[in-house]
């Protein structure tokens, strides 16, 4: 069983780490209390107060000049000016965990450079469709465009799971699984026997799960069972514990399954029973997934390799995992991509804004959360004002009421601009996709909120000029027909409690 390096520390190092952590926590508590105990009749305390305020002012000036979202600047600036010392410390810890240490970055990416991903397909795309080329160019410096790939839209988690089990049974070389949540129940009872059989047959199995996401769902005995599977390695990303971990807020929210380097699945669903309707949580759980067969699987392999390195410090030899499927297909183009705090770009945010601003006729968005910065909200509003058919599908039964109330506060501008908002009457809409003009689409793990767009490790794919986009759009419209359309008049009747919660949380939205 591959463990995260923090969990493999000797006992004496764990004790030292725990002591340091408790000491830092004590300092933070002291700094908070200090701010309320300054005696202004003492000249020394006045000087101390002015020094603290100067520190806060300098940090705020630094934040204002950083190339980050205005909403982040506003939130951190207000908090630091209110309580300079504790929030300055919190900001420094938060900022330091936005990327890998340079030593680790250099080691991993120097290895990745050995494998060229520039396949020249983007030039062919440009000859066919100028708008598709525009979308692809957003990612051209980081991820390639692929043809020779069969994309299949799987409209439901149960459909995806049944299809995936059939493919796993056919695995001959390896199975990679990366997920935010893995939980005991029906789904694992079907999956684990197949993995055991494949492991005994010599198939290499690697599994990554997020420690926070799976903390309450995966039993120790199940973890031991997985560990005992022959040829299987399992690791948890960023495990929780009593140690200094400034990256606690950044989780592995990716969901990728790769089989033999030929097939990849990527969507919103996790390995838990609610996704296959064997456990009811918040009504009917609506989700979907993309299946890829062909060249585009290459990027998903690279993304899995990145997170395996993040979790284990082991660099996988990529030449062992790339496979040529021999598919020849020129009618559609696929652009898988990943995002996360280890890069210095806002890749998901740029992709979403590009799709929104590029819509001419229709803009259909499915998301469980709608916590947006002012720029993206203005882009959606402008699309609606310009005559684009804007429709947004939200949950009817939310999993997090505070986030739902905050999302509803964004309804006003969209509704008054002519956009339509639907809340899924059957239950919880967890699907994450954007469909533009019935020709271009995104599908993956990324929610339309700050956490997905700026904090988590995420992934997905741009699907361009593929016939399956029509199936995506039909499924979206079917879900809208099963939903309650929210009118502006109805929106205005929100309870005072909802308005108050959204009003207070609005300032802190970028931190969550």
Coordinates of C-alpha atoms in Angstrom, one line a residue:
X1 CA 0.0 0.0 0.0
X2 CA 1.5 3.3 -1.1
X3 CA 1.1 5.9 1.7
X4 CA 1.4 9.7 1.5
X5 CA 4.9 10.7 2.7
X6 CA 3.5 12.5 5.8
X7 CA 1.9 9.2 7.0
X8 CA 5.2 7.3 6.5
X9 CA 7.1 9.6 8.9
X10 CA 8.9 8.0 11.8
X11 CA 7.0 8.3 15.2
X12 CA 9.5 10.9 16.6
X13 CA 8.9 13.1 13.5
X14 CA 5.2 12.8 14.0
X15 CA 5.5 13.9 17.6
X16 CA 7.7 16.9 16.6
X17 CA 5.3 17.9 13.9
X18 CA 2.3 17.6 16.3
X19 CA 4.2 19.8 18.9
X20 CA 5.0 22.4 16.2
X21 CA 1.4 22.4 15.1
X22 CA 0.0 23.0 18.6
X23 CA 2.5 25.8 19.1
X24 CA 1.4 27.5 15.9
X25 CA -2.2 27.1 16.9
X26 CA -1.4 28.7 20.3
X27 CA 0.3 31.6 18.6
X28 CA -2.8 32.2 16.4
X29 CA -5.1 32.1 19.4
X30 CA -2.8 34.6 21.2
X31 CA -2.7 36.9 18.2
X32 CA -6.5 36.9 18.1
X33 CA -6.9 37.7 21.8
X34 CA -4.1 40.3 21.6
X35 CA -6.1 42.4 19.2
X36 CA -8.8 42.9 21.8
X37 CA -6.5 43.5 24.8
X38 CA -4.4 46.4 23.8
X39 CA -4.4 49.1 26.5
X40 CA -4.3 52.4 24.6
X41 CA -3.3 54.3 27.8
X42 CA 0.1 52.6 27.5
X43 CA 2.3 54.4 24.9
X44 CA 4.1 51.1 24.1
X45 CA 0.8 49.4 23.3
X46 CA -0.1 52.3 21.0
X47 CA 3.2 51.9 19.1
X48 CA 2.5 48.1 18.9
X49 CA -1.0 48.7 17.5
X50 CA 0.4 51.1 14.9
X51 CA 3.1 48.6 13.9
X52 CA 0.4 45.9 13.5
X53 CA -1.8 48.2 11.4
X54 CA 1.2 49.1 9.2
X55 CA 1.9 45.4 8.7
X56 CA -1.7 44.9 7.6
X57 CA -1.5 47.9 5.3
X58 CA 1.6 46.6 3.6
X59 CA 0.1 43.1 3.1
X60 CA -3.1 44.6 1.7
X61 CA -1.1 46.7 -0.8
X62 CA 0.8 43.5 -1.8
X63 CA -2.6 41.7 -2.3
X64 CA -4.0 44.6 -4.4
X65 CA -1.1 44.4 -6.8
X66 CA -1.2 40.6 -7.2
X67 CA -2.7 39.2 -10.5
X68 CA -5.7 37.5 -8.7
X69 CA -9.4 38.0 -8.9
X70 CA -10.8 41.2 -7.5
X71 CA -13.2 39.3 -5.2
X72 CA -10.2 37.6 -3.6
X73 CA -8.5 40.9 -3.1
X74 CA -11.6 42.4 -1.5
X75 CA -12.2 39.6 0.9
X76 CA -8.6 39.3 2.1
X77 CA -8.1 43.1 2.3
X78 CA -11.2 43.5 4.6
X79 CA -10.2 40.6 6.9
X80 CA -6.6 41.7 7.2
X81 CA -7.5 45.3 7.9
X82 CA -9.9 44.1 10.6
X83 CA -7.5 41.7 12.3
X84 CA -4.0 42.2 10.7
X85 CA -1.9 39.7 12.4
X86 CA -4.0 36.5 12.5
X87 CA -5.4 37.0 9.0
X88 CA -2.0 37.9 7.6
X89 CA -0.7 34.6 8.9
X90 CA -3.7 32.8 7.5
X91 CA -3.2 34.5 4.1
X92 CA 0.5 33.5 4.0
X93 CA -0.3 29.9 4.8
X94 CA -3.1 29.9 2.2
X95 CA -0.8 31.5 -0.5
X96 CA 2.1 29.2 0.2
X97 CA -0.1 26.1 -0.6
X98 CA -1.3 27.4 -3.9
X99 CA 1.5 25.5 -5.7
X100 CA 4.0 22.7 -5.4
X101 CA 7.4 23.5 -3.9
X102 CA 9.7 24.5 -6.8
X103 CA 11.9 21.5 -6.1
X104 CA 9.0 19.1 -6.7
X105 CA 7.6 21.1 -9.6
X106 CA 11.0 21.0 -11.4
X107 CA 11.4 17.2 -10.8
X108 CA 8.0 16.3 -12.1
X109 CA 7.6 18.6 -15.0
X110 CA 11.1 17.9 -16.3
X111 CA 10.0 14.3 -16.5
X112 CA 6.8 15.3 -18.3
X113 CA 8.7 17.3 -20.9
X114 CA 10.1 14.1 -22.3
X115 CA 6.7 13.3 -23.7
X116 CA 5.6 15.8 -26.4
X117 CA 1.9 16.4 -26.5
X118 CA 1.9 18.8 -29.5
X119 CA 0.1 16.7 -32.1
X120 CA -0.8 19.5 -34.6
X121 CA -4.5 18.7 -34.6
X122 CA -5.4 22.2 -33.6
X123 CA -4.5 23.4 -37.1
X124 CA -6.9 20.9 -38.6
X125 CA -9.6 22.1 -36.3
X126 CA -9.1 25.7 -37.3
X127 CA -9.8 24.8 -41.0
X128 CA -13.2 23.3 -40.0
X129 CA -14.6 25.7 -37.4
X130 CA -13.2 29.1 -36.3
X131 CA -15.2 29.2 -33.1
X132 CA -14.1 25.7 -32.1
X133 CA -10.5 26.9 -32.7
X134 CA -11.2 29.9 -30.4
X135 CA -12.2 27.6 -27.6
X136 CA -9.3 25.3 -28.1
X137 CA -6.8 28.1 -28.1
X138 CA -7.6 28.9 -24.5
X139 CA -5.8 25.6 -23.7
X140 CA -3.3 25.4 -26.5
X141 CA -0.2 26.2 -24.3
X142 CA -1.1 23.5 -21.8
X143 CA -3.1 20.7 -23.4
X144 CA -3.4 19.3 -27.0
X145 CA -6.5 18.8 -29.1
X146 CA -7.2 15.2 -30.2
X147 CA -9.2 13.6 -33.0
X148 CA -9.2 9.8 -33.4
X149 CA -11.4 9.5 -30.3
X150 CA -14.8 8.1 -29.8
X151 CA -16.7 10.2 -27.2
X152 CA -19.8 8.7 -25.5
X153 CA -22.1 10.7 -23.3
X154 CA -23.4 8.6 -20.4
X155 CA -26.4 10.3 -19.0
X156 CA -26.6 8.7 -15.6
X157 CA -24.3 7.4 -12.9
X158 CA -25.8 3.9 -12.9
X159 CA -25.4 3.7 -16.7
X160 CA -21.8 4.8 -16.4
X161 CA -21.0 2.3 -13.6
X162 CA -22.5 -0.7 -15.5
X163 CA -20.6 0.3 -18.6
X164 CA -17.4 0.8 -16.6
X165 CA -17.6 -2.7 -15.0
X166 CA -17.9 -4.3 -18.4
X167 CA -14.7 -2.5 -19.5
X168 CA -12.8 -3.3 -16.3
X169 CA -13.6 -7.0 -16.8
X170 CA -11.8 -6.8 -20.1
X171 CA -8.7 -5.0 -18.7
X172 CA -5.4 -6.7 -19.7
X173 CA -2.6 -4.4 -18.5
X174 CA -3.7 -1.8 -16.0
X175 CA -6.6 0.0 -14.2
X176 CA -6.2 3.5 -12.8
X177 CA -8.9 5.0 -10.6
X178 CA -8.9 8.5 -9.1
X179 CA -11.9 9.8 -7.1
X180 CA -12.9 12.3 -4.5
X181 CA -15.2 9.9 -2.7
X182 CA -15.0 6.2 -2.3
X183 CA -17.5 4.6 0.0
X184 CA -18.7 1.2 1.2
X185 CA -21.9 -0.2 -0.2
X186 CA -23.4 -1.8 -3.2
X187 CA -21.1 -0.2 -5.7
X188 CA -17.9 -1.4 -4.1
X189 CA -19.4 -4.8 -3.5
X190 CA -19.6 -5.2 -7.3
X191 CA -16.3 -3.5 -8.1
X192 CA -13.9 -5.1 -5.6
X193 CA -14.4 -8.8 -6.6
X194 CA -13.5 -7.8 -10.2
X195 CA -10.5 -5.8 -9.1
X196 CA -9.4 -8.8 -7.0
X197 CA -9.7 -11.1 -10.0
X198 CA -7.8 -8.7 -12.2
X199 CA -5.1 -8.2 -9.7
X200 CA -4.6 -11.9 -9.3
X201 CA -4.3 -12.1 -13.1
X202 CA -1.4 -9.7 -13.1
X203 CA -3.3 -6.5 -14.0
X204 CA -1.7 -3.4 -12.4
X205 CA -4.1 -1.4 -10.3
X206 CA -3.6 2.0 -8.9
X207 CA -6.2 4.0 -6.9
X208 CA -6.2 7.5 -5.6
X209 CA -8.9 8.8 -3.3
X210 CA -9.2 12.1 -1.4
X211 CA -8.8 11.7 2.3
X212 CA -11.3 14.4 3.3
X213 CA -13.9 13.3 0.7
X214 CA -13.7 9.6 1.8
X215 CA -13.1 10.1 5.6
X216 CA -16.6 9.2 6.6
X217 CA -17.5 6.7 3.8
X218 CA -14.6 4.2 3.6
X219 CA -14.2 1.7 6.4
X220 CA -10.8 0.5 7.6
X221 CA -11.6 -3.1 6.8
X222 CA -12.5 -2.2 3.2
X223 CA -9.3 -0.3 2.8
X224 CA -7.3 -3.3 4.1
X225 CA -9.2 -5.5 1.6
X226 CA -8.2 -3.2 -1.2
X227 CA -4.6 -3.1 0.0
X228 CA -4.4 -6.9 -0.1
X229 CA -5.4 -7.1 -3.7
X230 CA -2.4 -8.4 -5.7
X231 CA -0.6 -5.8 -7.9
X232 CA -2.8 -3.1 -6.3
X233 CA -1.5 0.2 -4.8
X234 CA -3.9 2.7 -3.1
X235 CA -3.0 6.1 -1.8
X236 CA -5.0 8.9 -0.2
X237 CA -4.4 12.5 -1.4
X238 CA -3.5 15.0 1.3
X239 CA -4.5 12.9 4.4
X240 CA -5.9 14.7 7.4
X241 CA -4.1 14.6 10.7
X242 CA -2.7 16.6 13.6
X243 CA 0.0 18.3 11.6
X244 CA 0.6 21.6 9.9
X245 CA -1.1 21.3 6.6
X246 CA -1.7 24.7 4.9
X247 CA -2.9 22.8 1.8
X248 CA -5.9 21.4 3.7
X249 CA -8.2 23.6 1.8
X250 CA -7.1 22.2 -1.6
X251 CA -8.6 18.8 -2.4
X252 CA -8.4 16.2 -5.2
X253 CA -11.8 16.6 -6.7
X254 CA -10.9 14.8 -10.0
X255 CA -12.8 11.6 -11.0
X256 CA -10.9 9.6 -13.6
X257 CA -10.9 5.9 -14.5
X258 CA -8.5 4.7 -17.1
X259 CA -8.4 1.1 -18.6
X260 CA -5.3 -0.1 -20.5
X261 CA -4.6 3.4 -21.8
X262 CA -7.4 3.0 -24.3
X263 CA -10.5 4.0 -22.4
X264 CA -11.1 6.8 -19.9
X265 CA -14.1 7.9 -17.9
X266 CA -14.5 11.4 -16.4
X267 CA -17.6 13.0 -15.0
X268 CA -19.2 14.2 -11.8
X269 CA -19.9 10.8 -10.2
X270 CA -17.9 9.3 -7.3
X271 CA -17.6 5.7 -6.1
X272 CA -20.6 5.9 -3.7
X273 CA -24.1 4.4 -3.7
X274 CA -26.1 7.6 -4.2
X275 CA -24.5 8.0 -7.6
X276 CA -26.1 4.7 -8.8
X277 CA -29.4 5.2 -7.0
X278 CA -28.8 2.5 -4.4
X279 CA -28.9 5.1 -1.6
X280 CA -31.2 8.1 -1.5
X281 CA -29.6 11.4 -0.6
X282 CA -31.4 14.7 -1.4
X283 CA -33.9 12.9 -3.7
X284 CA -32.9 11.5 -7.1
X285 CA -29.2 12.1 -7.8
X286 CA -28.7 13.4 -11.3
X287 CA -25.2 13.1 -12.7
X288 CA -23.5 12.2 -16.0
X289 CA -20.1 11.3 -17.4
X290 CA -18.0 11.2 -20.5
X291 CA -16.4 8.1 -21.9
X292 CA -13.4 8.4 -24.2
X293 CA -11.9 5.7 -26.4
X294 CA -8.8 6.7 -28.4
X295 CA -6.1 9.2 -28.5
X296 CA -7.6 11.7 -26.0
X297 CA -7.0 9.2 -23.2
X298 CA -3.4 10.3 -23.3
X299 CA -4.1 13.5 -21.4
X300 CA -6.1 11.6 -18.7
X301 CA -3.1 9.4 -18.2
X302 CA -0.9 12.4 -17.7
X303 CA -3.4 13.9 -15.2
X304 CA -3.5 10.7 -13.2
X305 CA 0.3 10.6 -13.2
X306 CA 0.4 14.1 -11.9
X307 CA -1.8 13.3 -9.0
X308 CA -0.1 10.0 -8.3
X309 CA 3.2 12.0 -8.0
X310 CA 1.4 14.6 -5.7
X311 CA 0.3 11.8 -3.4
X312 CA 3.2 9.4 -3.4
X313 CA 6.2 11.4 -4.8
X314 CA 6.6 8.5 -7.3
X315 CA 7.0 9.4 -11.0
X316 CA 5.3 6.8 -13.2
X317 CA 7.1 6.0 -16.5
X318 CA 4.6 7.3 -19.0
X319 CA 5.9 5.1 -21.8
X320 CA 4.5 2.1 -20.0
X321 CA 0.9 3.4 -20.1
X322 CA 0.3 5.1 -23.4
X323 CA -1.4 2.8 -25.9
X324 CA -2.3 3.2 -29.6
X325 CA -5.9 2.3 -30.3
X326 CA -5.5 2.6 -34.1
X327 CA -8.8 4.7 -34.3
X328 CA -9.1 7.0 -37.3
X329 CA -11.8 9.6 -36.7
X330 CA -11.8 13.2 -38.0
X331 CA -15.4 14.3 -37.4
X332 CA -15.0 15.5 -33.8
X333 CA -12.3 16.9 -31.5
X334 CA -11.7 16.3 -27.8
X335 CA -9.6 18.4 -25.5
X336 CA -9.2 16.9 -22.0
X337 CA -7.6 19.2 -19.4
X338 CA -6.8 19.5 -15.7
X339 CA -6.6 22.3 -13.2
X340 CA -5.4 22.8 -9.7
X341 CA -3.5 24.9 -7.2
X342 CA -0.1 23.6 -8.3
X343 CA -0.3 25.6 -11.5
X344 CA -0.2 29.4 -11.7
X345 CA -3.2 29.7 -14.1
X346 CA -7.0 29.7 -13.8
X347 CA -7.5 27.2 -16.5
X348 CA -11.1 26.1 -15.7
X349 CA -12.2 29.7 -15.2
X350 CA -10.8 30.7 -18.6
X351 CA -12.5 27.8 -20.3
X352 CA -15.8 28.5 -18.8
X353 CA -15.7 32.2 -19.6
X354 CA -14.6 31.4 -23.2
X355 CA -17.6 29.1 -23.7
X356 CA -20.0 31.6 -22.1
X357 CA -18.9 34.6 -24.2
X358 CA -18.7 32.5 -27.4
X359 CA -22.4 31.5 -27.3
X360 CA -24.5 32.8 -30.2
X361 CA -27.8 30.9 -29.9
X362 CA -27.9 28.7 -26.8
X363 CA -26.0 28.5 -23.5
X364 CA -27.1 25.6 -21.3
X365 CA -25.3 25.2 -17.9
X366 CA -25.8 22.4 -15.5
X367 CA -24.2 22.8 -12.0
X368 CA -24.9 22.0 -8.4
X369 CA -23.5 25.3 -7.2
X370 CA -23.6 28.8 -8.6
X371 CA -21.2 31.0 -6.6
X372 CA -19.7 33.3 -9.2
X373 CA -17.4 36.3 -9.3
X374 CA -18.7 39.5 -10.9
X375 CA -16.9 38.9 -14.2
X376 CA -18.4 35.5 -14.9
X377 CA -21.8 36.6 -13.8
X378 CA -21.6 39.6 -16.1
X379 CA -20.7 37.4 -19.0
X380 CA -23.8 35.2 -18.4
X381 CA -26.0 38.3 -18.1
X382 CA -24.6 39.8 -21.2
X383 CA -25.2 36.6 -23.1
X384 CA -28.9 36.7 -22.0
X385 CA -29.2 40.4 -22.9
X386 CA -27.9 39.8 -26.3
X387 CA -30.6 37.3 -27.1
X388 CA -28.8 34.0 -26.4
X389 CA -31.1 31.3 -24.9
X390 CA -29.5 31.1 -21.5
X391 CA -30.7 28.3 -19.2
X392 CA -29.2 27.2 -15.9
X393 CA -30.1 23.9 -14.2
X394 CA -29.7 23.9 -10.4
X395 CA -30.6 21.4 -7.7
X396 CA -34.2 21.3 -6.3
X397 CA -33.0 19.6 -3.1
X398 CA -29.6 21.1 -2.2
X399 CA -27.0 19.3 -0.3
X400 CA -25.6 22.4 1.3
X401 CA -28.3 25.0 2.1
X402 CA -25.9 27.9 2.8
X403 CA -24.2 27.4 -0.6
X404 CA -27.7 27.1 -2.2
X405 CA -28.8 30.4 -0.6
X406 CA -25.6 32.1 -1.8
X407 CA -26.3 30.7 -5.3
X408 CA -29.8 32.0 -5.3
X409 CA -28.5 35.5 -4.6
X410 CA -27.0 35.4 -8.2
X411 CA -30.4 34.6 -9.8
X412 CA -31.6 38.2 -9.9
X413 CA -29.3 39.6 -12.6
X414 CA -29.7 36.5 -14.8
X415 CA -33.5 36.5 -14.5
X416 CA -33.8 40.2 -15.2
X417 CA -31.6 39.9 -18.2
X418 CA -33.9 37.3 -19.7
X419 CA -32.1 34.1 -18.7
X420 CA -34.0 31.1 -17.4
X421 CA -33.2 29.2 -14.2
X422 CA -34.5 25.8 -13.3
X423 CA -34.4 23.9 -10.0
X424 CA -34.4 20.1 -10.5
X425 CA -37.7 19.0 -8.9
X426 CA -36.7 15.3 -8.6
X427 CA -33.7 15.9 -6.3
X428 CA -30.1 16.9 -6.5
X429 CA -28.5 18.0 -9.8
X430 CA -24.8 17.1 -9.5
X431 CA -24.0 17.1 -13.3
X432 CA -21.4 19.6 -14.4
X433 CA -21.6 20.6 -18.1
X434 CA -21.9 23.6 -20.4
X435 CA -23.5 23.2 -23.9
X436 CA -23.0 26.0 -26.4
X437 CA -25.0 26.2 -29.7
X438 CA -25.5 22.4 -29.8
X439 CA -21.9 22.1 -31.2
X440 CA -19.5 22.8 -28.3
X441 CA -19.6 21.4 -24.8
X442 CA -17.7 20.9 -21.5
X443 CA -18.2 17.9 -19.3
X444 CA -16.2 16.9 -16.2
X445 CA -15.8 17.5 -12.5
X446 CA -15.8 21.3 -12.3
X447 CA -18.6 23.2 -10.4
X448 CA -19.4 26.8 -11.0
X449 CA -18.0 28.0 -7.7
X450 CA -14.8 29.4 -6.3
X451 CA -13.8 26.0 -4.7
X452 CA -13.8 24.2 -8.1
X453 CA -12.6 27.0 -10.2
X454 CA -9.7 28.1 -8.0
X455 CA -9.0 25.7 -5.1
X456 CA -9.4 22.1 -6.0
X457 CA -7.7 19.8 -8.4
X458 CA -10.2 19.3 -11.2
X459 CA -10.5 17.9 -14.7
X460 CA -12.8 17.6 -17.7
X461 CA -12.9 17.9 -21.4
X462 CA -13.9 20.3 -24.2
X463 CA -15.9 18.3 -26.7
X464 CA -16.1 20.1 -30.1
X465 CA -18.2 19.3 -33.1
X466 CA -19.2 15.8 -31.9
X467 CA -22.6 14.3 -32.6
X468 CA -22.9 13.2 -28.9
X469 CA -23.4 16.9 -27.9
X470 CA -26.9 16.6 -29.3
X471 CA -27.6 13.8 -26.7
X472 CA -26.1 16.0 -24.0
X473 CA -28.5 18.9 -25.0
X474 CA -31.5 16.6 -25.2
X475 CA -30.7 15.2 -21.7
X476 CA -30.3 18.7 -20.4
X477 CA -33.7 19.9 -21.8
X478 CA -35.4 16.8 -20.5
X479 CA -34.1 17.6 -17.0
X480 CA -35.3 21.2 -17.4
X481 CA -38.8 19.8 -18.3
X482 CA -38.7 17.8 -15.0
X483 CA -37.7 21.0 -13.0
X484 CA -39.4 24.0 -11.6
X485 CA -38.6 27.2 -13.5
X486 CA -37.8 30.1 -11.1
X487 CA -39.4 33.4 -12.0
X488 CA -38.2 36.8 -10.9
X489 CA -41.4 37.3 -8.9
X490 CA -40.8 34.0 -7.1
X491 CA -37.2 34.9 -6.5
X492 CA -38.2 38.1 -4.7
X493 CA -40.3 36.0 -2.2
X494 CA -37.2 34.4 -0.7
X495 CA -37.3 34.2 3.1
X496 CA -35.6 36.8 5.2
X497 CA -33.3 34.1 6.5
X498 CA -32.1 33.1 3.0
X499 CA -31.4 36.7 2.2
X500 CA -29.5 37.3 5.5
X501 CA -27.3 34.2 5.1
X502 CA -26.5 35.1 1.5
X503 CA -25.7 38.7 2.4
X504 CA -23.3 37.6 5.2
X505 CA -21.6 34.8 3.2
X506 CA -21.1 36.9 0.1
X507 CA -18.0 38.5 1.5
X508 CA -16.4 35.1 2.4
X509 CA -17.4 33.3 -0.8
X510 CA -13.9 33.4 -2.4
X511 CA -12.5 31.6 0.6
X512 CA -14.9 28.6 0.3

